mmCIF file of C-alpha atoms and ligand atoms in Angstrom:
data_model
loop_
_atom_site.group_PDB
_atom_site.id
_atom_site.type_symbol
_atom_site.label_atom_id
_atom_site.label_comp_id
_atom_site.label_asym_id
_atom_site.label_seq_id
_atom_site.Cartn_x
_atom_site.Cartn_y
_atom_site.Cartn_z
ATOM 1 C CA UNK A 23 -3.971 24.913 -17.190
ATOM 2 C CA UNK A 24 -2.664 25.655 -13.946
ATOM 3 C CA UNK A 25 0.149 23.565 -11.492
ATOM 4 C CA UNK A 26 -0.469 19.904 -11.068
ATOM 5 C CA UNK A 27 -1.612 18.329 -8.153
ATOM 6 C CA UNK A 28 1.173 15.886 -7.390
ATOM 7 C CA UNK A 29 0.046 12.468 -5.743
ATOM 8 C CA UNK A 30 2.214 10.122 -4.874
ATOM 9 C CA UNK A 31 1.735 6.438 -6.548
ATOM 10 C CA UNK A 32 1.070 4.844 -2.937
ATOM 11 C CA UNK A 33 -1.465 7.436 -1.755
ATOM 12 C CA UNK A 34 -3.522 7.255 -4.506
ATOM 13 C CA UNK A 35 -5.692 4.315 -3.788
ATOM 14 C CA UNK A 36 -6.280 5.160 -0.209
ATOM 15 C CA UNK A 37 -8.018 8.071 -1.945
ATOM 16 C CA UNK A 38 -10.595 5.930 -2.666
ATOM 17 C CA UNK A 39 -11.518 4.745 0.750
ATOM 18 C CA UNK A 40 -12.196 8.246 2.486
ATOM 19 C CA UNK A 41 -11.565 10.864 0.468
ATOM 20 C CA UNK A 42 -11.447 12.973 3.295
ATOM 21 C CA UNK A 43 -8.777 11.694 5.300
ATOM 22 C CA UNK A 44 -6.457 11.384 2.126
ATOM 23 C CA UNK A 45 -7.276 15.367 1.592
ATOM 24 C CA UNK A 46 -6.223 16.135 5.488
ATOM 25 C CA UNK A 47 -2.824 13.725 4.889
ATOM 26 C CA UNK A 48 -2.007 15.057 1.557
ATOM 27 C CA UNK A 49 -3.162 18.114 0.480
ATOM 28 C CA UNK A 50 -3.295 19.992 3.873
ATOM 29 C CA UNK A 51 -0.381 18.420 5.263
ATOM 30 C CA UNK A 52 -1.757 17.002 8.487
ATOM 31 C CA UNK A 53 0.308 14.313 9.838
ATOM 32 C CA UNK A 54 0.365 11.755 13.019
ATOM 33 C CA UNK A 55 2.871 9.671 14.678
ATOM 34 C CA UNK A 56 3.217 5.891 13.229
ATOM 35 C CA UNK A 57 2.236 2.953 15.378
ATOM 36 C CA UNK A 58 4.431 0.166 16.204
ATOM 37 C CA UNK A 59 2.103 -1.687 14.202
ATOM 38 C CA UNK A 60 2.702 -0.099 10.808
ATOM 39 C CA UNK A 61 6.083 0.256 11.602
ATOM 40 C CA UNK A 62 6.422 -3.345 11.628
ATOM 41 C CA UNK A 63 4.639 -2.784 8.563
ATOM 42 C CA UNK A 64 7.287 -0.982 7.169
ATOM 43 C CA UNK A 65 10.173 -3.083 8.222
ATOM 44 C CA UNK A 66 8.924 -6.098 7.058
ATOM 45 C CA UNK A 67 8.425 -4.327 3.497
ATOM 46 C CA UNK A 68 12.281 -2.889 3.492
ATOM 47 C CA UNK A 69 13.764 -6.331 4.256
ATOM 48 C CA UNK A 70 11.770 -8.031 1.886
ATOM 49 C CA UNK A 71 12.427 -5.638 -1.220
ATOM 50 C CA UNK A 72 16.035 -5.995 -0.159
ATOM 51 C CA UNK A 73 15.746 -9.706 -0.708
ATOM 52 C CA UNK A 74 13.991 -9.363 -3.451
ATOM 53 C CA UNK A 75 16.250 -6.569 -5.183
ATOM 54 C CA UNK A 76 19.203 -8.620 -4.626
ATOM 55 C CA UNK A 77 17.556 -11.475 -6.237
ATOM 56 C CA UNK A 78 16.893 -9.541 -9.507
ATOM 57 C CA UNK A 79 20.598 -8.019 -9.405
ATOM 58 C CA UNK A 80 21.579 -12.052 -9.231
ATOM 59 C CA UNK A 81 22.528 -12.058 -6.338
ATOM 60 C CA UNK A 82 21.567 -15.089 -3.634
ATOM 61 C CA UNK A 83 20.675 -13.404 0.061
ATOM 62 C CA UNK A 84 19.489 -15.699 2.707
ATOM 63 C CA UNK A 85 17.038 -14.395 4.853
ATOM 64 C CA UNK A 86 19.682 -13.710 7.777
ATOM 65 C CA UNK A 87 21.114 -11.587 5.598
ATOM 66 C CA UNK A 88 18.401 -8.904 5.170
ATOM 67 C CA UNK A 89 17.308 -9.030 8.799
ATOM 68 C CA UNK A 90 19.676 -5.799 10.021
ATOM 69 C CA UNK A 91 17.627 -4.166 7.674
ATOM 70 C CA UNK A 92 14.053 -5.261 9.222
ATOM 71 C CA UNK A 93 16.034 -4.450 13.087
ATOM 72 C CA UNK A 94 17.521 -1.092 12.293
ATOM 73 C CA UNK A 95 13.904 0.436 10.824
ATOM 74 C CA UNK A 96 12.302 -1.040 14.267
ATOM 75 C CA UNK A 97 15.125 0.296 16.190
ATOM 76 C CA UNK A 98 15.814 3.596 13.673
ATOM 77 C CA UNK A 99 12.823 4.947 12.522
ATOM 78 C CA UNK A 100 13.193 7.738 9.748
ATOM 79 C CA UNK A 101 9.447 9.178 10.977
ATOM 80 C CA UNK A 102 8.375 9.512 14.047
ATOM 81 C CA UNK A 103 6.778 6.541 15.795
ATOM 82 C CA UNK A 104 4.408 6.338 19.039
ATOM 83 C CA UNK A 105 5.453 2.896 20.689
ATOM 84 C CA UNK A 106 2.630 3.609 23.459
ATOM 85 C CA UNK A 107 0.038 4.024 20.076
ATOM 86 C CA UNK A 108 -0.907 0.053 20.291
ATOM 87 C CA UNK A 109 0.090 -2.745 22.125
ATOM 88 C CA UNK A 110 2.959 -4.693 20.194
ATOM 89 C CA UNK A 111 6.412 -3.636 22.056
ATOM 90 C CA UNK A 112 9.473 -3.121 19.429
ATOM 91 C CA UNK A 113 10.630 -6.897 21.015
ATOM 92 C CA UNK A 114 7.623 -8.478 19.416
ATOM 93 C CA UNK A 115 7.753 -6.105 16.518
ATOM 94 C CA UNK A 116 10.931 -7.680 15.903
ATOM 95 C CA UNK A 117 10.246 -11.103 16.550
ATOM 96 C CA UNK A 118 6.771 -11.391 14.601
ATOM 97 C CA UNK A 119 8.950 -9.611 12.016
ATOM 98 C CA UNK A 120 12.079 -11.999 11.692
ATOM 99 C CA UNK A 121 9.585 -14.523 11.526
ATOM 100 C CA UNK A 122 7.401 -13.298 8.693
ATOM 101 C CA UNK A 123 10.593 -12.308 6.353
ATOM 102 C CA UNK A 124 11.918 -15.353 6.770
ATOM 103 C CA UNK A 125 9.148 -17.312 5.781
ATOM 104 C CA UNK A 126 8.808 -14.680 2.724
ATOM 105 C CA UNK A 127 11.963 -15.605 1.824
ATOM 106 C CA UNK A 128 11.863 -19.110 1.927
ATOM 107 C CA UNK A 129 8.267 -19.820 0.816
ATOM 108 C CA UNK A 130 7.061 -17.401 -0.827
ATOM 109 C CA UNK A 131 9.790 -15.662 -3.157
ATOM 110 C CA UNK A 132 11.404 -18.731 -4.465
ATOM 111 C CA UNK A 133 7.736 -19.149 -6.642
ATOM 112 C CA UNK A 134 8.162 -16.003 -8.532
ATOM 113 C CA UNK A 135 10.454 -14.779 -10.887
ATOM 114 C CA UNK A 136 10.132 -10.640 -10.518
ATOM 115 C CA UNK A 137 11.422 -8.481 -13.146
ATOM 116 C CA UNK A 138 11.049 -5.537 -11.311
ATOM 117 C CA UNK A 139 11.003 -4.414 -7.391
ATOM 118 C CA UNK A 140 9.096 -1.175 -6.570
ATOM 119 C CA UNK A 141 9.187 0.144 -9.389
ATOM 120 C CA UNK A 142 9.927 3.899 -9.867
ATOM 121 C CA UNK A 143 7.135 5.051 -12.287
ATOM 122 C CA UNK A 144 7.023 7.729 -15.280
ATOM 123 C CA UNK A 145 5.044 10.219 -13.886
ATOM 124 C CA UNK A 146 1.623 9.920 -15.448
ATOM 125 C CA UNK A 147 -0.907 12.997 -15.692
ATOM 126 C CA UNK A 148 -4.516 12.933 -15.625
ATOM 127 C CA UNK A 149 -6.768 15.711 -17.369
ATOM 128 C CA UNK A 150 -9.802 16.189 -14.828
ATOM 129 C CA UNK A 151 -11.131 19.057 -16.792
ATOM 130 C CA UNK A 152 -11.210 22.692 -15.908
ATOM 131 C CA UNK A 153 -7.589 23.413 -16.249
ATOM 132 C CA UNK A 154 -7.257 20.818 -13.057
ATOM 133 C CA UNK A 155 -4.815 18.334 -13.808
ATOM 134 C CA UNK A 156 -3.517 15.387 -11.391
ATOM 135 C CA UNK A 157 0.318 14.007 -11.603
ATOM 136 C CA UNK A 158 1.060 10.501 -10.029
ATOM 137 C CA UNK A 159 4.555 9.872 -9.531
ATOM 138 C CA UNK A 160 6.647 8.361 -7.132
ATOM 139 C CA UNK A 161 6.888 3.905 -6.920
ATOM 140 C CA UNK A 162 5.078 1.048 -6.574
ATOM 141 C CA UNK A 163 5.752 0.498 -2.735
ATOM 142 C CA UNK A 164 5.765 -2.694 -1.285
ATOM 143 C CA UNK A 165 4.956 -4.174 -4.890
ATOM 144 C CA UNK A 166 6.540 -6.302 -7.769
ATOM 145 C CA UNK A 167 6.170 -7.556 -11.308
ATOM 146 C CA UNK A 168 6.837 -10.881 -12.351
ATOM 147 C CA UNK A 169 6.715 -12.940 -14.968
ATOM 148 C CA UNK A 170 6.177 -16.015 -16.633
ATOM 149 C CA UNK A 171 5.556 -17.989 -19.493
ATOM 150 C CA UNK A 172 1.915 -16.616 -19.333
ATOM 151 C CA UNK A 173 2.587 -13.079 -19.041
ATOM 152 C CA UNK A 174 3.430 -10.188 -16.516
ATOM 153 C CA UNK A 175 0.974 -10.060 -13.322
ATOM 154 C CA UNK A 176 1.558 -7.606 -9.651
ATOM 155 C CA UNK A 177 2.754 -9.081 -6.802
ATOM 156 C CA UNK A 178 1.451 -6.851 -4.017
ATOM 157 C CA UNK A 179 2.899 -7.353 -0.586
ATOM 158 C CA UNK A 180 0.230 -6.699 2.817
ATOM 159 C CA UNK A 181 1.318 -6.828 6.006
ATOM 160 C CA UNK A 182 -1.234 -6.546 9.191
ATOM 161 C CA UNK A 183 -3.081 -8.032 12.065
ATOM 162 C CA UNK A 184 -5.722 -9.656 9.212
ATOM 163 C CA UNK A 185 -3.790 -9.723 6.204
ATOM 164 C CA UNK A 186 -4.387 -13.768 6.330
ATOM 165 C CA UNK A 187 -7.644 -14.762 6.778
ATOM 166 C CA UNK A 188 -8.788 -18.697 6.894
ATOM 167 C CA UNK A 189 -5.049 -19.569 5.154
ATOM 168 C CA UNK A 190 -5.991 -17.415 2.235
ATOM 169 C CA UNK A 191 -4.660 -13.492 1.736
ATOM 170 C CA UNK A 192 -6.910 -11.415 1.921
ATOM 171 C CA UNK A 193 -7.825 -9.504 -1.063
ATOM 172 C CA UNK A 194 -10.990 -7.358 0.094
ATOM 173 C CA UNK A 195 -10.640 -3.706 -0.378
ATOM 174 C CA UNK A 196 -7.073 -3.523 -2.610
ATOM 175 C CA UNK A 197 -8.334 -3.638 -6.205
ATOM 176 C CA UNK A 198 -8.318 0.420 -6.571
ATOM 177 C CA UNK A 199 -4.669 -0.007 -5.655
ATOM 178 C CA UNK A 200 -3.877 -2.958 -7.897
ATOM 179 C CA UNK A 201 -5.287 -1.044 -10.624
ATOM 180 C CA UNK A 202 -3.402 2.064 -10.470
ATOM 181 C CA UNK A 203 -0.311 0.040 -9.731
ATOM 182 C CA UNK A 204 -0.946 -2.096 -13.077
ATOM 183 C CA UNK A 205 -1.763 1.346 -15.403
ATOM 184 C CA UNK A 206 1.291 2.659 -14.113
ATOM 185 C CA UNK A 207 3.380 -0.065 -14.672
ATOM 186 C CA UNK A 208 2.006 -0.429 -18.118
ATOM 187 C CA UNK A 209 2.589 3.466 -19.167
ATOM 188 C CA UNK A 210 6.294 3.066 -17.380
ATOM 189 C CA UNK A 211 7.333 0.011 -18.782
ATOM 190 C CA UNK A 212 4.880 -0.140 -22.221
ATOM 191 C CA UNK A 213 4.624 -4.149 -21.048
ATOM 192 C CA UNK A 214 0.948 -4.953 -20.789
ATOM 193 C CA UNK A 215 -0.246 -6.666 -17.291
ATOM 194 C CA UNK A 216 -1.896 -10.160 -18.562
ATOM 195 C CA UNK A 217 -2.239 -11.752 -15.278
ATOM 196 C CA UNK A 218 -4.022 -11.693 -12.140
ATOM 197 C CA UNK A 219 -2.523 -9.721 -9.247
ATOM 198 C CA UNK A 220 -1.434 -11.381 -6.328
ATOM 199 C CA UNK A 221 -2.008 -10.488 -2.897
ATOM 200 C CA UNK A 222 0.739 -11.814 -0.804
ATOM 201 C CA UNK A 223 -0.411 -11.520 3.044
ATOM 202 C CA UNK A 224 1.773 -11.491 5.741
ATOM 203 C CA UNK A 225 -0.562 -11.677 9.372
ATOM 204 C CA UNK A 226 1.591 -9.860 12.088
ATOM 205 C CA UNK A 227 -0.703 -11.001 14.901
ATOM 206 C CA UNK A 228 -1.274 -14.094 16.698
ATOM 207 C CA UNK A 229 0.719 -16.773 15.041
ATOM 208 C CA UNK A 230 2.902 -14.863 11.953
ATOM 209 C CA UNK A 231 1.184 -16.403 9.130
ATOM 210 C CA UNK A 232 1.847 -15.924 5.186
ATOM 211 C CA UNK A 233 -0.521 -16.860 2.396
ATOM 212 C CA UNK A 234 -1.366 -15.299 -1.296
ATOM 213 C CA UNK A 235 -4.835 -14.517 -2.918
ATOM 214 C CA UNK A 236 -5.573 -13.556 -6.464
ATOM 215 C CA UNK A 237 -7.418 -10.185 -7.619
ATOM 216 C CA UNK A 238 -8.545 -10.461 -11.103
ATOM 217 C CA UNK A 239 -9.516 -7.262 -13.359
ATOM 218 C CA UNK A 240 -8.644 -4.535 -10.903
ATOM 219 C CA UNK A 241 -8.538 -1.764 -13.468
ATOM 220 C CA UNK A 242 -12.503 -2.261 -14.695
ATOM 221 C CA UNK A 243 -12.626 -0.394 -10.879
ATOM 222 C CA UNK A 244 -10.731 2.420 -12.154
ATOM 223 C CA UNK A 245 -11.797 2.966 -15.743
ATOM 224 C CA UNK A 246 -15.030 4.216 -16.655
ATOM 225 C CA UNK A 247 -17.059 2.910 -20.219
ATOM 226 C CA UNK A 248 -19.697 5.225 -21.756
ATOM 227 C CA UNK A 249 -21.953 3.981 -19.580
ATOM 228 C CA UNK A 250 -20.728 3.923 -16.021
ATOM 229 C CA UNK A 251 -17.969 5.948 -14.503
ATOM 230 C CA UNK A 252 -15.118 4.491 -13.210
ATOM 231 C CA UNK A 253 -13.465 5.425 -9.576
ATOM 232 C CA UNK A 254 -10.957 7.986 -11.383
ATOM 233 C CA UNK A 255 -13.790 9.529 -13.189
ATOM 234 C CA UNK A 256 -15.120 10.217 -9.534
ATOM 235 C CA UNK A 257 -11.334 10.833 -8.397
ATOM 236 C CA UNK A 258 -11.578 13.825 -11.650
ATOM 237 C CA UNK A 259 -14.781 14.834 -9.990
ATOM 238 C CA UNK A 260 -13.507 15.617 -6.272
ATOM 239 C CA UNK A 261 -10.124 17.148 -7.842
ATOM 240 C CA UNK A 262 -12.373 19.513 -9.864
ATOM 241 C CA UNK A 263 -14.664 20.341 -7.227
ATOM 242 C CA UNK A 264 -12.436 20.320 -4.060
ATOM 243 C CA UNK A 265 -14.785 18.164 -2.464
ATOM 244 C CA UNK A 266 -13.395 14.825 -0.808
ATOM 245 C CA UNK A 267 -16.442 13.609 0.912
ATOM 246 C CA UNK A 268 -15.665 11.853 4.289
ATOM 247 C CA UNK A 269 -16.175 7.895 4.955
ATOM 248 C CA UNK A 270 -16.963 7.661 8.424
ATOM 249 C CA UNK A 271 -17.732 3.507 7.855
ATOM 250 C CA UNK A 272 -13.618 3.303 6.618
ATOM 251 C CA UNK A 273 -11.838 0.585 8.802
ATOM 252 C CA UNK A 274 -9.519 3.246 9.473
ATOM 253 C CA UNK A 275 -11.929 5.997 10.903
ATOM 254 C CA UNK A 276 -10.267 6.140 13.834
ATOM 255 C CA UNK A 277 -7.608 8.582 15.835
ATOM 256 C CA UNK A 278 -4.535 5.486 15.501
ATOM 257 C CA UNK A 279 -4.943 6.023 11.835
ATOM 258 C CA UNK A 280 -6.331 9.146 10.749
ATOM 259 C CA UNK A 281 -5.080 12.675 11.149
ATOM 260 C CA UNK A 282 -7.707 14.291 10.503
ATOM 261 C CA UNK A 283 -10.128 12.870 13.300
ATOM 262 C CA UNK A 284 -9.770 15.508 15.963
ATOM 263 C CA UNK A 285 -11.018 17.987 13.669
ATOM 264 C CA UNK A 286 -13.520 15.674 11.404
ATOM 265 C CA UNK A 287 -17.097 16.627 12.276
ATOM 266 C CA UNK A 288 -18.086 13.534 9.824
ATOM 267 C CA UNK A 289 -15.853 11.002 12.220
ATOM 268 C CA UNK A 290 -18.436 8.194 13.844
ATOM 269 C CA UNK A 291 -16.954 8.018 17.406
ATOM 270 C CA UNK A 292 -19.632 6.214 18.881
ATOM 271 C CA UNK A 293 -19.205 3.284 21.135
HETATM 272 S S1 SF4 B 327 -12.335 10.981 10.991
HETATM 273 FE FE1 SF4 B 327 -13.224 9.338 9.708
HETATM 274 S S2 SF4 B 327 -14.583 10.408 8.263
HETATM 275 FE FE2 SF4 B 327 -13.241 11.951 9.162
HETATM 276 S S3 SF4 B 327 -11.520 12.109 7.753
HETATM 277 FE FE3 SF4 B 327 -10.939 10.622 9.302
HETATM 278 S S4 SF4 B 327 -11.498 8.627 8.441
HETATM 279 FE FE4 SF4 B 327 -12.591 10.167 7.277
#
């Protein structure tokens, strides 16, 4: 059996929506600048799980507390961001963003009791057959586990400009994610996930909204019966083969977010 391919935990599910791009990001190392957008993104994430990881070591933050942490990944970046790539400006970034933390911290954590805060996984190994073999490894970014008298469910945090839709989260799309992130947190921990994830939205356009919607059974997705292949069977498939096929119909078929659309022949760059 030769070397394993090594995925991280947060990549994995993006795998799913065009195989393609994920191959160009993370097996042939092609990379792009971030936008202000999901740099945003990111800051409102680091602040959050700083709150949040406090909380769990007992300690009580408020949410002015945690905001030098949202500012200095605006103002600090560790990657490289284009602040021409969209139209937010690092003020607003920083604005929208103080907003949205502090409305996660005061709405939205106080309902949950977490029991663990991005989780660093075991690294978990799939056979795909051939002597091809796929690691995931890494942690459960921008995600938590909580618990309750009912049982242990994900909390998965979204940020972006339609993560709220109609006061609701949205959930479309993030069950191949939820999945993975509940099978890894089950082989890390060996505490089965009972309950339904939830999606906890956080809308940085427009008026900053925040609102949480449910996913139920995200891992029938992933896992295959004898009957009908589930999306890591296919995963096994394109890691056999070296074949990612392209999705030129992904949301993010576009040259803001994906790397590999100079050089896609598949990309749909139609008007
Ligand atoms: S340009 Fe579109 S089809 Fe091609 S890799 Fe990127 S997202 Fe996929």
């Amino acid at each position: 059996m030769g070397d394993a391919f090594r995925v991280r935990a947060s990549s994995w599910a993006s795998l799913f929506d065009c195989a393609h791009r994920w191959e160009g990001t993370h097996i042939l190392g092609m990379h792009m600048p971030s936008s202000p957008r999901a740099q945003l993104g990111t800051a409102i994430h680091a602040a959050t799980a700083a709150f949040d990881q406090a909380a769990l070591a007992g300690q009580t933050l408020r949410p002015v507390d945690v905001s030098p942490v949202l500012v200095d990944e605006l103002r600090n970046p560790e990657r490289d961001v284009d602040w021409h790539a969209d139209e937010l400006t690092r003020r607003d970034a920083e604005r929208i963003g103080l907003q949205l933390v502090t409305r996660y911290c005061l709405e939205i954590a106080p309902r949950y009791q977490y029991v663990a805060v991005e989780l660093e996984v075991r690294p978990w190994q799939i056979d795909c057959g051939g002597g091809t073999v796929i690691e995931i490894r890494g942690t459960l970014d921008r995600s938590r586990a909580r618990q309750d008298a009912a049982g242990v469910g994900i909390c998965d945090l979204k940020s972006g400009v339609n993560a709220v839709i109609d006061g609701r989260a949205k959930t479309k799309g993030h069950a191949p994610q939820i999945g993975t992130y509940e099978l890894l947190y089950e082989a890390t921990t060996g505490t089965p996930v009972t309950e339904p994830a939830d999606i906890i939205g956080l809308k940085t356009s427009g008026v900053p909204a925040v609102a949480v919607g449910q996913i139920h059974n995200a891992r029938e997705q992933l896992i295959g019966t004898d009957d009908e292949p589930g999306l890591m069977d296919y995963a096994a498939d394109m890691f056999r083969s070296g074949l990612f096929p392209p999705n030129p119909t992904s949301h993010l078929c576009n040259p803001r977010y994906c790397a590999r659309w100079r050089v896609c022949k598949f990309k749909d760059d139609q008007p």
